[in-house]
């Protein structure tokens, strides 16, 4: 099995999000416009300019994972392991029954296990090296989610990690699609990030893109005249990818759709007077999918909520599709930007939108007319969704886009 003609399907979803744990809890909240953004509770945020985040509440790792894993894993990895379990369950796949070298894991990570690393560094500074966990050698590492998922499930096929934030979540899924096309039977892909701790928070604030609003309903407003930065969050989604016909042959419980097209670009050096690369990434994804702009039923926006970045994204969308010609949505207004986990969660939302015939809303946003976008706001919109475009941009000028469509 080789070649670009191989169709790659998504057969399982595992979601851990600030507004819902599990696919259906997340999707119900998202359709209703229920936000998971609030004042940070995982540490005292009083001394920091940015004090809001999308935190996952009600997650107790000991209820889902064996005790031996808890002391060796960061919160990020605990969430990822559970999301992987849920994705396998959703796909009706028992990894122990498949050949171990025919299953791979490819995830993305923007920062690794910052909370674990901070705790061990504090122990080093305050108590000495004898009090630092041996697990510090890998628990903080960018590739730890891929590693722990593969070990837990006996997956020894092609695996790896993409170290990037928003765009990296799509790049990982694209890499997984390439491995399926090369003959790998199954790949777990996507991303889960979690860096809501003082060390991680300072690192995120260094971007100068975090909103300093203290009103959860007015803090993260992409494409709004009041846009002043994003709200960070934790979580993401993992997806089970398989070759489409093989999934049908095994009697997959459901086929959410296929990863139909992918494109990525890098923005030019600032001051070069060359145009941003986002429009080209969208065009590459459409071309890879063999799709015309008119076939796309909804765009899941990157939604930076930084005025200049919003302008660039809106221009890219309107230049490709036409002003107001395609519905645009940003459900991450309910979760915050989850770094590498954000775009895979948008992929999950796109597949669920296709399944249920609805477009989820962007909450709290009053669209600025100058952007020329048909932004879905306030409440979900009923629509036939057969194809969707998901856009993601990473800090430093990375642009990625994926087209997903129904496999029917």
mmCIF file of C-alpha atoms in Angstrom, residues 114-295:
data_model
loop_
_atom_site.group_PDB
_atom_site.id
_atom_site.type_symbol
_atom_site.label_atom_id
_atom_site.label_comp_id
_atom_site.label_asym_id
_atom_site.label_seq_id
_atom_site.Cartn_x
_atom_site.Cartn_y
_atom_site.Cartn_z
ATOM 1 C CA UNK A 114 6.516 22.375 32.173
ATOM 2 C CA UNK A 115 4.623 21.718 35.404
ATOM 3 C CA UNK A 116 6.634 18.578 36.174
ATOM 4 C CA UNK A 117 9.858 20.376 35.285
ATOM 5 C CA UNK A 118 9.037 23.346 37.497
ATOM 6 C CA UNK A 119 8.298 21.096 40.481
ATOM 7 C CA UNK A 120 11.593 19.238 40.143
ATOM 8 C CA UNK A 121 13.617 22.423 39.662
ATOM 9 C CA UNK A 122 12.053 23.817 42.815
ATOM 10 C CA UNK A 123 13.133 20.663 44.642
ATOM 11 C CA UNK A 124 16.654 21.078 43.258
ATOM 12 C CA UNK A 125 16.913 24.695 44.385
ATOM 13 C CA UNK A 126 15.349 24.229 47.813
ATOM 14 C CA UNK A 127 16.475 20.736 48.842
ATOM 15 C CA UNK A 128 19.308 19.582 46.603
ATOM 16 C CA UNK A 129 19.881 17.136 43.773
ATOM 17 C CA UNK A 130 19.002 14.051 45.836
ATOM 18 C CA UNK A 131 15.402 15.254 45.938
ATOM 19 C CA UNK A 132 14.979 15.528 42.153
ATOM 20 C CA UNK A 133 12.950 12.736 40.571
ATOM 21 C CA UNK A 134 14.746 10.427 38.166
ATOM 22 C CA UNK A 135 11.723 10.873 35.916
ATOM 23 C CA UNK A 136 12.736 14.494 35.328
ATOM 24 C CA UNK A 137 15.073 13.111 32.656
ATOM 25 C CA UNK A 138 12.119 12.530 30.349
ATOM 26 C CA UNK A 139 8.836 13.704 31.912
ATOM 27 C CA UNK A 140 9.391 17.289 30.682
ATOM 28 C CA UNK A 141 10.490 16.275 27.172
ATOM 29 C CA UNK A 142 8.595 17.284 24.022
ATOM 30 C CA UNK A 143 8.331 13.673 22.803
ATOM 31 C CA UNK A 144 7.061 12.254 26.090
ATOM 32 C CA UNK A 145 3.408 12.013 25.015
ATOM 33 C CA UNK A 146 4.313 9.991 21.928
ATOM 34 C CA UNK A 147 6.609 7.825 24.031
ATOM 35 C CA UNK A 148 4.205 7.130 26.876
ATOM 36 C CA UNK A 149 1.266 6.424 24.552
ATOM 37 C CA UNK A 150 3.365 4.015 22.493
ATOM 38 C CA UNK A 151 4.699 2.208 25.592
ATOM 39 C CA UNK A 152 1.282 1.937 27.253
ATOM 40 C CA UNK A 153 -0.326 0.511 24.123
ATOM 41 C CA UNK A 154 2.539 -1.516 22.656
ATOM 42 C CA UNK A 155 2.827 0.644 19.534
ATOM 43 C CA UNK A 156 6.261 0.218 17.949
ATOM 44 C CA UNK A 157 5.634 1.474 14.424
ATOM 45 C CA UNK A 158 6.643 4.863 12.949
ATOM 46 C CA UNK A 159 6.445 7.449 15.717
ATOM 47 C CA UNK A 160 7.655 10.963 16.444
ATOM 48 C CA UNK A 161 6.843 14.463 17.609
ATOM 49 C CA UNK A 162 6.510 17.854 15.921
ATOM 50 C CA UNK A 163 7.795 20.619 18.200
ATOM 51 C CA UNK A 164 5.577 23.594 17.429
ATOM 52 C CA UNK A 165 2.501 25.281 18.790
ATOM 53 C CA UNK A 166 -0.739 25.854 16.856
ATOM 54 C CA UNK A 167 0.415 24.798 13.383
ATOM 55 C CA UNK A 168 2.264 21.798 14.795
ATOM 56 C CA UNK A 169 -0.994 20.076 15.669
ATOM 57 C CA UNK A 170 -1.902 19.938 11.971
ATOM 58 C CA UNK A 171 1.644 19.097 10.899
ATOM 59 C CA UNK A 172 1.591 16.027 13.164
ATOM 60 C CA UNK A 173 -1.656 14.787 11.615
ATOM 61 C CA UNK A 174 -0.220 15.358 8.132
ATOM 62 C CA UNK A 175 2.843 13.316 9.089
ATOM 63 C CA UNK A 176 0.540 10.563 10.361
ATOM 64 C CA UNK A 177 -1.295 10.591 7.032
ATOM 65 C CA UNK A 178 2.039 10.115 5.232
ATOM 66 C CA UNK A 179 2.827 7.093 7.375
ATOM 67 C CA UNK A 180 -0.576 5.533 6.670
ATOM 68 C CA UNK A 181 0.050 6.048 2.956
ATOM 69 C CA UNK A 182 3.380 4.261 3.328
ATOM 70 C CA UNK A 183 1.632 1.223 4.745
ATOM 71 C CA UNK A 184 1.353 1.699 8.503
ATOM 72 C CA UNK A 185 -1.932 0.188 9.636
ATOM 73 C CA UNK A 186 -2.898 2.703 12.321
ATOM 74 C CA UNK A 187 -1.486 5.947 13.713
ATOM 75 C CA UNK A 188 -2.566 7.850 16.808
ATOM 76 C CA UNK A 189 -2.060 11.542 16.118
ATOM 77 C CA UNK A 190 -2.916 15.038 17.311
ATOM 78 C CA UNK A 191 -1.758 16.838 20.427
ATOM 79 C CA UNK A 192 -2.475 17.627 24.055
ATOM 80 C CA UNK A 193 -0.718 20.563 25.742
ATOM 81 C CA UNK A 194 -0.828 21.822 29.342
ATOM 82 C CA UNK A 195 1.446 24.550 30.691
ATOM 83 C CA UNK A 196 -0.661 26.380 33.241
ATOM 84 C CA UNK A 197 1.980 26.816 35.916
ATOM 85 C CA UNK A 198 4.148 29.865 36.764
ATOM 86 C CA UNK A 199 7.086 28.712 34.634
ATOM 87 C CA UNK A 200 4.876 27.886 31.684
ATOM 88 C CA UNK A 201 2.876 31.061 32.158
ATOM 89 C CA UNK A 202 5.934 33.314 32.008
ATOM 90 C CA UNK A 203 7.032 31.530 28.828
ATOM 91 C CA UNK A 204 3.621 32.078 27.239
ATOM 92 C CA UNK A 205 3.525 35.726 28.240
ATOM 93 C CA UNK A 206 6.833 36.265 26.433
ATOM 94 C CA UNK A 207 4.891 36.216 23.153
ATOM 95 C CA UNK A 208 3.158 39.490 24.141
ATOM 96 C CA UNK A 209 -0.040 38.028 22.693
ATOM 97 C CA UNK A 210 -1.937 37.116 25.874
ATOM 98 C CA UNK A 211 -5.024 39.101 26.756
ATOM 99 C CA UNK A 212 -4.812 40.953 30.065
ATOM 100 C CA UNK A 213 -8.564 41.368 30.396
ATOM 101 C CA UNK A 214 -10.070 40.058 33.630
ATOM 102 C CA UNK A 215 -13.533 39.531 32.103
ATOM 103 C CA UNK A 216 -13.820 35.947 30.784
ATOM 104 C CA UNK A 217 -16.552 36.984 28.373
ATOM 105 C CA UNK A 218 -14.528 39.830 26.836
ATOM 106 C CA UNK A 219 -10.964 38.558 26.988
ATOM 107 C CA UNK A 220 -10.589 36.531 23.781
ATOM 108 C CA UNK A 221 -12.254 38.287 20.852
ATOM 109 C CA UNK A 222 -10.852 37.281 17.442
ATOM 110 C CA UNK A 223 -12.033 39.364 14.471
ATOM 111 C CA UNK A 224 -13.605 41.843 16.905
ATOM 112 C CA UNK A 225 -12.715 45.546 17.016
ATOM 113 C CA UNK A 226 -11.858 44.996 20.708
ATOM 114 C CA UNK A 227 -9.393 42.159 20.009
ATOM 115 C CA UNK A 228 -6.402 42.483 22.339
ATOM 116 C CA UNK A 229 -4.761 39.067 22.502
ATOM 117 C CA UNK A 230 -5.729 35.484 23.184
ATOM 118 C CA UNK A 231 -6.476 33.454 26.285
ATOM 119 C CA UNK A 232 -4.269 30.387 26.754
ATOM 120 C CA UNK A 233 -5.631 26.994 27.685
ATOM 121 C CA UNK A 234 -4.825 23.325 28.233
ATOM 122 C CA UNK A 235 -6.018 20.188 26.482
ATOM 123 C CA UNK A 236 -6.479 19.067 22.904
ATOM 124 C CA UNK A 237 -7.489 16.000 20.931
ATOM 125 C CA UNK A 238 -6.036 12.741 19.673
ATOM 126 C CA UNK A 239 -7.294 11.030 16.528
ATOM 127 C CA UNK A 240 -7.097 7.442 15.308
ATOM 128 C CA UNK A 241 -6.082 7.403 11.646
ATOM 129 C CA UNK A 242 -6.454 4.374 9.363
ATOM 130 C CA UNK A 243 -6.538 3.645 5.658
ATOM 131 C CA UNK A 244 -10.168 4.141 4.640
ATOM 132 C CA UNK A 245 -10.876 0.816 2.938
ATOM 133 C CA UNK A 246 -9.103 -1.102 5.675
ATOM 134 C CA UNK A 247 -11.245 0.656 8.270
ATOM 135 C CA UNK A 248 -14.368 -0.292 6.337
ATOM 136 C CA UNK A 249 -13.164 -3.872 5.975
ATOM 137 C CA UNK A 250 -12.704 -4.288 9.725
ATOM 138 C CA UNK A 251 -16.191 -2.897 10.316
ATOM 139 C CA UNK A 252 -15.172 0.337 12.012
ATOM 140 C CA UNK A 253 -17.882 1.610 14.345
ATOM 141 C CA UNK A 254 -17.868 4.965 12.567
ATOM 142 C CA UNK A 255 -15.788 6.816 10.023
ATOM 143 C CA UNK A 256 -15.839 10.484 10.898
ATOM 144 C CA UNK A 257 -14.306 11.480 7.571
ATOM 145 C CA UNK A 258 -10.972 11.715 5.849
ATOM 146 C CA UNK A 259 -7.883 13.893 5.981
ATOM 147 C CA UNK A 260 -8.217 15.054 2.390
ATOM 148 C CA UNK A 261 -5.630 17.805 1.927
ATOM 149 C CA UNK A 262 -2.741 19.536 3.668
ATOM 150 C CA UNK A 263 -0.596 22.584 3.040
ATOM 151 C CA UNK A 264 2.057 24.427 5.017
ATOM 152 C CA UNK A 265 4.161 27.531 4.503
ATOM 153 C CA UNK A 266 6.495 29.821 6.406
ATOM 154 C CA UNK A 267 5.995 33.579 6.527
ATOM 155 C CA UNK A 268 8.798 35.693 5.046
ATOM 156 C CA UNK A 269 11.231 37.596 7.193
ATOM 157 C CA UNK A 270 9.636 40.717 8.772
ATOM 158 C CA UNK A 271 10.407 43.796 6.740
ATOM 159 C CA UNK A 272 10.953 41.848 3.521
ATOM 160 C CA UNK A 273 7.742 43.330 2.017
ATOM 161 C CA UNK A 274 6.777 39.858 0.786
ATOM 162 C CA UNK A 275 3.195 38.748 1.526
ATOM 163 C CA UNK A 276 2.333 36.425 4.429
ATOM 164 C CA UNK A 277 2.210 32.708 3.612
ATOM 165 C CA UNK A 278 -1.215 31.828 5.007
ATOM 166 C CA UNK A 279 -3.141 32.179 1.759
ATOM 167 C CA UNK A 280 -0.637 29.898 0.029
ATOM 168 C CA UNK A 281 -1.026 27.256 2.749
ATOM 169 C CA UNK A 282 -4.797 27.295 2.218
ATOM 170 C CA UNK A 283 -4.391 27.005 -1.547
ATOM 171 C CA UNK A 284 -1.942 24.115 -1.156
ATOM 172 C CA UNK A 285 -4.372 22.257 1.112
ATOM 173 C CA UNK A 286 -7.228 22.747 -1.353
ATOM 174 C CA UNK A 287 -5.068 21.579 -4.247
ATOM 175 C CA UNK A 288 -3.901 18.536 -2.293
ATOM 176 C CA UNK A 289 -7.538 17.651 -1.609
ATOM 177 C CA UNK A 290 -8.534 18.256 -5.234
ATOM 178 C CA UNK A 291 -11.136 20.693 -3.915
ATOM 179 C CA UNK A 292 -12.343 24.058 -5.113
ATOM 180 C CA UNK A 293 -13.076 26.893 -2.667
ATOM 181 C CA UNK A 294 -16.789 26.475 -3.383
ATOM 182 C CA UNK A 295 -16.717 22.937 -1.988
#
